Amino acid sequence: MAGVGNGNASEAVLKTLANVSAGGLWVVRASRVDIGFVTRNIEVEDDAMKFAVSVDLSPQKARILTQLAATQSGSIDDLQRAFTCDTPLVTHLCSDDKMVAQS
């Protein structure tokens, strides 16, 4: 979901996405702003809604990483680890536990 600010959306959209996530589809919150991070469990209860967050990747890059992660695992937790550099899938993009691939 390409949200605003911290990857946020209206309550109605978040509720719909929580239902989608409960059905087994992955939901990733990303932000359309140029700079900043999408943080977990600050403004949105990501754990409760079973959402992943893109951290500092744009919605477009988050979609590509999600597609790559889908070839490796079916777990939302594994997907979140991919966004936070805790998996070999994105090790080449990580330095000091931070994403360095920016454009």
PDB file of C-alpha atoms in Angstrom:
ATOM      1  CA  MET A   1       0.000   0.000   0.000  1.00  0.00           C
ATOM      2  CA  ALA A   2       1.488   3.334  -1.046  1.00  0.00           C
ATOM      3  CA  GLY A   3       0.426   5.508   1.850  1.00  0.00           C
ATOM      4  CA  VAL A   4       1.186   9.007   2.994  1.00  0.00           C
ATOM      5  CA  GLY A   5       3.678  10.139   5.613  1.00  0.00           C
ATOM      6  CA  ASN A   6       4.613   7.079   7.640  1.00  0.00           C
ATOM      7  CA  GLY A   7       2.855   4.785   5.155  1.00  0.00           C
ATOM      8  CA  ASN A   8      -0.499   5.631   6.671  1.00  0.00           C
ATOM      9  CA  ALA A   9      -4.016   5.411   5.289  1.00  0.00           C
ATOM     10  CA  SER A  10      -7.547   5.977   6.515  1.00  0.00           C
ATOM     11  CA  GLU A  11      -9.064   3.657   9.095  1.00  0.00           C
ATOM     12  CA  ALA A  12     -11.394   2.213   6.425  1.00  0.00           C
ATOM     13  CA  VAL A  13      -8.475   1.348   4.145  1.00  0.00           C
ATOM     14  CA  LEU A  14      -6.458  -0.150   7.014  1.00  0.00           C
ATOM     15  CA  LYS A  15      -9.439  -2.263   8.092  1.00  0.00           C
ATOM     16  CA  THR A  16      -9.896  -3.549   4.533  1.00  0.00           C
ATOM     17  CA  LEU A  17      -6.185  -4.330   4.255  1.00  0.00           C
ATOM     18  CA  ALA A  18      -6.267  -6.145   7.620  1.00  0.00           C
ATOM     19  CA  ASN A  19      -9.043  -8.356   6.235  1.00  0.00           C
ATOM     20  CA  VAL A  20      -6.982  -9.012   3.115  1.00  0.00           C
ATOM     21  CA  SER A  21      -3.963  -9.881   5.257  1.00  0.00           C
ATOM     22  CA  ALA A  22      -6.069 -12.194   7.428  1.00  0.00           C
ATOM     23  CA  GLY A  23      -6.977 -14.007   4.222  1.00  0.00           C
ATOM     24  CA  GLY A  24      -3.327 -14.847   3.662  1.00  0.00           C
ATOM     25  CA  LEU A  25      -2.182 -12.151   1.238  1.00  0.00           C
ATOM     26  CA  TRP A  26       0.831 -10.038   2.092  1.00  0.00           C
ATOM     27  CA  VAL A  27       0.285  -6.354   2.797  1.00  0.00           C
ATOM     28  CA  VAL A  28       3.287  -4.032   2.781  1.00  0.00           C
ATOM     29  CA  ARG A  29       3.014  -0.440   3.960  1.00  0.00           C
ATOM     30  CA  ALA A  30       5.208   2.004   2.057  1.00  0.00           C
ATOM     31  CA  SER A  31       5.280   5.773   1.758  1.00  0.00           C
ATOM     32  CA  ARG A  32       5.134   8.117  -1.191  1.00  0.00           C
ATOM     33  CA  VAL A  33       7.210  10.807   0.511  1.00  0.00           C
ATOM     34  CA  ASP A  34      10.755  11.371  -0.721  1.00  0.00           C
ATOM     35  CA  ILE A  35      12.556  10.836   2.570  1.00  0.00           C
ATOM     36  CA  GLY A  36      11.923   9.109   5.872  1.00  0.00           C
ATOM     37  CA  PHE A  37      11.128   5.667   7.165  1.00  0.00           C
ATOM     38  CA  VAL A  38       7.960   3.655   7.500  1.00  0.00           C
ATOM     39  CA  THR A  39       8.170   2.420  11.077  1.00  0.00           C
ATOM     40  CA  ARG A  40       6.530  -0.669  12.556  1.00  0.00           C
ATOM     41  CA  ASN A  41       3.836  -0.460  15.205  1.00  0.00           C
ATOM     42  CA  ILE A  42       4.092   3.293  15.767  1.00  0.00           C
ATOM     43  CA  GLU A  43       0.987   4.754  14.165  1.00  0.00           C
ATOM     44  CA  VAL A  44      -0.413   1.468  12.812  1.00  0.00           C
ATOM     45  CA  GLU A  45      -0.598  -1.855  14.679  1.00  0.00           C
ATOM     46  CA  ASP A  46       1.406  -3.764  12.064  1.00  0.00           C
ATOM     47  CA  ASP A  47       1.887  -6.897  14.177  1.00  0.00           C
ATOM     48  CA  ALA A  48      -1.811  -7.162  14.970  1.00  0.00           C
ATOM     49  CA  MET A  49      -2.809  -6.552  11.350  1.00  0.00           C
ATOM     50  CA  LYS A  50       0.003  -8.778  10.021  1.00  0.00           C
ATOM     51  CA  PHE A  51       1.473  -6.042   7.837  1.00  0.00           C
ATOM     52  CA  ALA A  52       5.067  -5.660   6.740  1.00  0.00           C
ATOM     53  CA  VAL A  53       6.646  -2.232   6.377  1.00  0.00           C
ATOM     54  CA  SER A  54       9.019  -1.153   3.630  1.00  0.00           C
ATOM     55  CA  VAL A  55      11.293   0.755   6.036  1.00  0.00           C
ATOM     56  CA  ASP A  56      12.932   3.193   3.573  1.00  0.00           C
ATOM     57  CA  LEU A  57      12.078   1.646   0.207  1.00  0.00           C
ATOM     58  CA  SER A  58       9.704   3.396  -2.155  1.00  0.00           C
ATOM     59  CA  PRO A  59       6.448   1.608  -3.006  1.00  0.00           C
ATOM     60  CA  GLN A  60       7.937   0.596  -6.357  1.00  0.00           C
ATOM     61  CA  LYS A  61      11.057  -0.918  -4.798  1.00  0.00           C
ATOM     62  CA  ALA A  62       8.973  -2.527  -2.049  1.00  0.00           C
ATOM     63  CA  ARG A  63       6.872  -4.258  -4.685  1.00  0.00           C
ATOM     64  CA  ILE A  64       9.957  -5.693  -6.378  1.00  0.00           C
ATOM     65  CA  LEU A  65      11.430  -6.919  -3.078  1.00  0.00           C
ATOM     66  CA  THR A  66       8.064  -8.447  -2.155  1.00  0.00           C
ATOM     67  CA  GLN A  67       7.957 -10.309  -5.472  1.00  0.00           C
ATOM     68  CA  LEU A  68      11.494 -11.606  -4.918  1.00  0.00           C
ATOM     69  CA  ALA A  69      10.714 -12.629  -1.341  1.00  0.00           C
ATOM     70  CA  ALA A  70       7.619 -14.508  -2.521  1.00  0.00           C
ATOM     71  CA  THR A  71       9.900 -16.855  -4.457  1.00  0.00           C
ATOM     72  CA  GLN A  72      11.747 -17.712  -1.224  1.00  0.00           C
ATOM     73  CA  SER A  73       9.107 -17.913   1.508  1.00  0.00           C
ATOM     74  CA  GLY A  74       5.444 -17.687   2.327  1.00  0.00           C
ATOM     75  CA  SER A  75       5.848 -16.019   5.699  1.00  0.00           C
ATOM     76  CA  ILE A  76       5.046 -12.379   6.447  1.00  0.00           C
ATOM     77  CA  ASP A  77       7.783 -12.510   9.095  1.00  0.00           C
ATOM     78  CA  ASP A  78      10.339 -13.578   6.479  1.00  0.00           C
ATOM     79  CA  LEU A  79       9.124 -10.771   4.241  1.00  0.00           C
ATOM     80  CA  GLN A  80       9.623  -8.230   7.043  1.00  0.00           C
ATOM     81  CA  ARG A  81      13.134  -9.578   7.630  1.00  0.00           C
ATOM     82  CA  ALA A  82      13.848  -8.985   3.932  1.00  0.00           C
ATOM     83  CA  PHE A  83      12.961  -5.315   4.410  1.00  0.00           C
ATOM     84  CA  THR A  84      15.208  -5.044   7.457  1.00  0.00           C
ATOM     85  CA  CYS A  85      18.290  -6.758   5.944  1.00  0.00           C
ATOM     86  CA  ASP A  86      18.024  -9.906   8.070  1.00  0.00           C
ATOM     87  CA  THR A  87      18.096 -12.338   5.162  1.00  0.00           C
ATOM     88  CA  PRO A  88      20.576 -13.375   2.463  1.00  0.00           C
ATOM     89  CA  LEU A  89      18.034 -12.196  -0.118  1.00  0.00           C
ATOM     90  CA  VAL A  90      18.993  -8.573   0.503  1.00  0.00           C
ATOM     91  CA  THR A  91      22.386  -8.866   2.182  1.00  0.00           C
ATOM     92  CA  HIS A  92      24.053  -7.287  -0.828  1.00  0.00           C
ATOM     93  CA  LEU A  93      21.933  -4.153  -0.293  1.00  0.00           C
ATOM     94  CA  CYS A  94      22.739  -3.808   3.391  1.00  0.00           C
ATOM     95  CA  SER A  95      25.517  -2.125   5.273  1.00  0.00           C
ATOM     96  CA  ASP A  96      25.541  -1.618   9.034  1.00  0.00           C
ATOM     97  CA  ASP A  97      21.939  -2.915   9.219  1.00  0.00           C
ATOM     98  CA  LYS A  98      20.701  -0.062   7.017  1.00  0.00           C
ATOM     99  CA  MET A  99      19.620  -0.049   3.433  1.00  0.00           C
ATOM    100  CA  VAL A 100      22.117   1.792   1.292  1.00  0.00           C
ATOM    101  CA  ALA A 101      20.454   1.301  -2.076  1.00  0.00           C
ATOM    102  CA  GLN A 102      18.759   4.643  -2.541  1.00  0.00           C
ATOM    103  CA  SER A 103      17.747   6.513  -5.639  1.00  0.00           C
TER     104      SER A 103
END
